[in-house]
Amino acid sequence: TQNSPAALYNGMIAPLLPFPIRGAIWYQGESNAGRAAEYATLLPTLIRDWRARWGTEFPFLVVQLAPFKGGASGVDYAELRDAQFRTTKA
Protein backbone atom coordinates (compact mmCIF):
# COMPACT_ATOMS: atom_id res chain seq x y z
CA THR A 1 0.00 0.00 0.00
CA GLN A 2 1.03 3.61 -0.31
CA ASN A 3 1.60 3.80 3.45
CA SER A 4 4.14 0.98 3.63
CA PRO A 5 7.76 2.01 4.16
CA ALA A 6 9.42 3.26 0.98
CA ALA A 7 6.40 2.46 -1.25
CA LEU A 8 5.92 6.04 -2.47
CA TYR A 9 9.66 6.58 -2.94
CA ASN A 10 10.13 3.31 -4.84
CA GLY A 11 7.05 3.87 -6.96
CA MET A 12 7.31 7.58 -7.72
CA ILE A 13 10.83 8.95 -7.10
CA ALA A 14 13.25 6.10 -7.78
CA PRO A 15 12.09 5.72 -11.42
CA LEU A 16 13.01 9.38 -12.01
CA LEU A 17 16.63 9.09 -10.84
CA PRO A 18 18.07 8.40 -14.32
CA PHE A 19 16.69 11.73 -15.54
CA PRO A 20 18.33 15.09 -14.80
CA ILE A 21 16.30 17.63 -12.88
CA ARG A 22 16.75 21.36 -12.35
CA GLY A 23 14.87 21.65 -9.08
CA ALA A 24 11.94 20.52 -6.99
CA ILE A 25 8.84 22.20 -5.62
CA TRP A 26 7.51 20.58 -2.45
CA TYR A 27 3.89 21.08 -1.40
CA GLN A 28 3.11 18.71 1.42
CA GLY A 29 2.64 18.68 5.15
CA GLU A 30 -1.05 18.48 5.93
CA SER A 31 -0.68 14.91 7.17
CA ASN A 32 2.25 16.00 9.35
CA ALA A 33 0.31 18.70 11.21
CA GLY A 34 0.60 17.89 14.87
CA ARG A 35 4.09 16.40 14.37
CA ALA A 36 6.08 19.52 13.48
CA ALA A 37 9.15 18.45 15.46
CA GLU A 38 9.34 15.22 13.46
CA TYR A 39 8.75 17.12 10.21
CA ALA A 40 11.60 19.51 11.09
CA THR A 41 13.91 16.48 10.89
CA LEU A 42 12.26 14.65 8.00
CA LEU A 43 12.11 17.49 5.46
CA PRO A 44 15.81 18.47 5.58
CA THR A 45 16.72 14.77 5.50
CA LEU A 46 14.58 14.29 2.39
CA ILE A 47 16.24 17.27 0.69
CA ARG A 48 19.76 16.02 1.50
CA ASP A 49 18.85 12.52 0.29
CA TRP A 50 17.39 13.67 -3.03
CA ARG A 51 20.35 15.96 -3.72
CA ALA A 52 22.76 13.13 -2.95
CA ARG A 53 20.89 10.67 -5.18
CA TRP A 54 20.78 13.10 -8.11
CA GLY A 55 24.34 14.24 -7.40
CA THR A 56 23.61 17.96 -7.54
CA GLU A 57 22.63 20.82 -5.24
CA PHE A 58 19.46 21.64 -7.18
CA PRO A 59 17.01 24.24 -5.82
CA PHE A 60 14.40 22.75 -3.51
CA LEU A 61 11.46 25.11 -3.05
CA VAL A 62 8.93 24.60 -0.27
CA VAL A 63 5.38 25.89 -0.56
CA GLN A 64 4.19 26.77 2.92
CA LEU A 65 0.84 25.43 3.99
CA ALA A 66 -1.96 27.95 4.01
CA PRO A 67 -4.14 28.36 7.10
CA PHE A 68 -6.69 25.59 7.01
CA LYS A 69 -9.68 24.71 9.11
CA GLY A 70 -9.84 20.98 9.09
CA GLY A 71 -8.71 18.26 11.43
CA ALA A 72 -5.60 20.12 12.54
CA SER A 73 -5.63 23.09 14.86
CA GLY A 74 -4.27 26.48 13.87
CA VAL A 75 -1.37 25.90 16.24
CA ASP A 76 -0.48 22.63 14.50
CA TYR A 77 -0.30 24.37 11.13
CA ALA A 78 1.67 27.30 12.55
CA GLU A 79 4.25 24.93 14.01
CA LEU A 80 4.49 23.01 10.76
CA ARG A 81 4.89 26.22 8.73
CA ASP A 82 7.67 27.24 11.12
CA ALA A 83 9.42 23.89 10.52
CA GLN A 84 9.10 24.47 6.77
CA PHE A 85 10.45 28.01 7.12
CA ARG A 86 13.43 26.92 9.24
CA THR A 87 14.26 24.20 6.70
CA THR A 88 14.38 26.71 3.84
CA LYS A 89 16.76 28.92 5.83
CA ALA A 90 19.18 26.10 6.69
PDB file of C-alpha atoms in Angstrom, residues 21 29 35 42 46 49 54 58-60 65 71 76 82 85 88 90:
ATOM      1  CA  ILE A  21      16.299  17.634 -12.880  1.00  0.00           C
ATOM      2  CA  GLY A  29       2.643  18.682   5.147  1.00  0.00           C
ATOM      3  CA  ARG A  35       4.086  16.404  14.370  1.00  0.00           C
ATOM      4  CA  LEU A  42      12.258  14.648   7.997  1.00  0.00           C
ATOM      5  CA  LEU A  46      14.579  14.291   2.391  1.00  0.00           C
ATOM      6  CA  ASP A  49      18.854  12.521   0.286  1.00  0.00           C
ATOM      7  CA  TRP A  54      20.784  13.103  -8.108  1.00  0.00           C
ATOM      8  CA  PHE A  58      19.459  21.637  -7.175  1.00  0.00           C
ATOM      9  CA  PRO A  59      17.013  24.236  -5.818  1.00  0.00           C
ATOM     10  CA  PHE A  60      14.397  22.753  -3.512  1.00  0.00           C
ATOM     11  CA  LEU A  65       0.839  25.428   3.993  1.00  0.00           C
ATOM     12  CA  GLY A  71      -8.715  18.260  11.430  1.00  0.00           C
ATOM     13  CA  ASP A  76      -0.482  22.630  14.501  1.00  0.00           C
ATOM     14  CA  ASP A  82       7.674  27.236  11.116  1.00  0.00           C
ATOM     15  CA  PHE A  85      10.453  28.013   7.120  1.00  0.00           C
ATOM     16  CA  THR A  88      14.384  26.710   3.844  1.00  0.00           C
ATOM     17  CA  ALA A  90      19.185  26.099   6.691  1.00  0.00           C
TER      18      ALA A  90
END
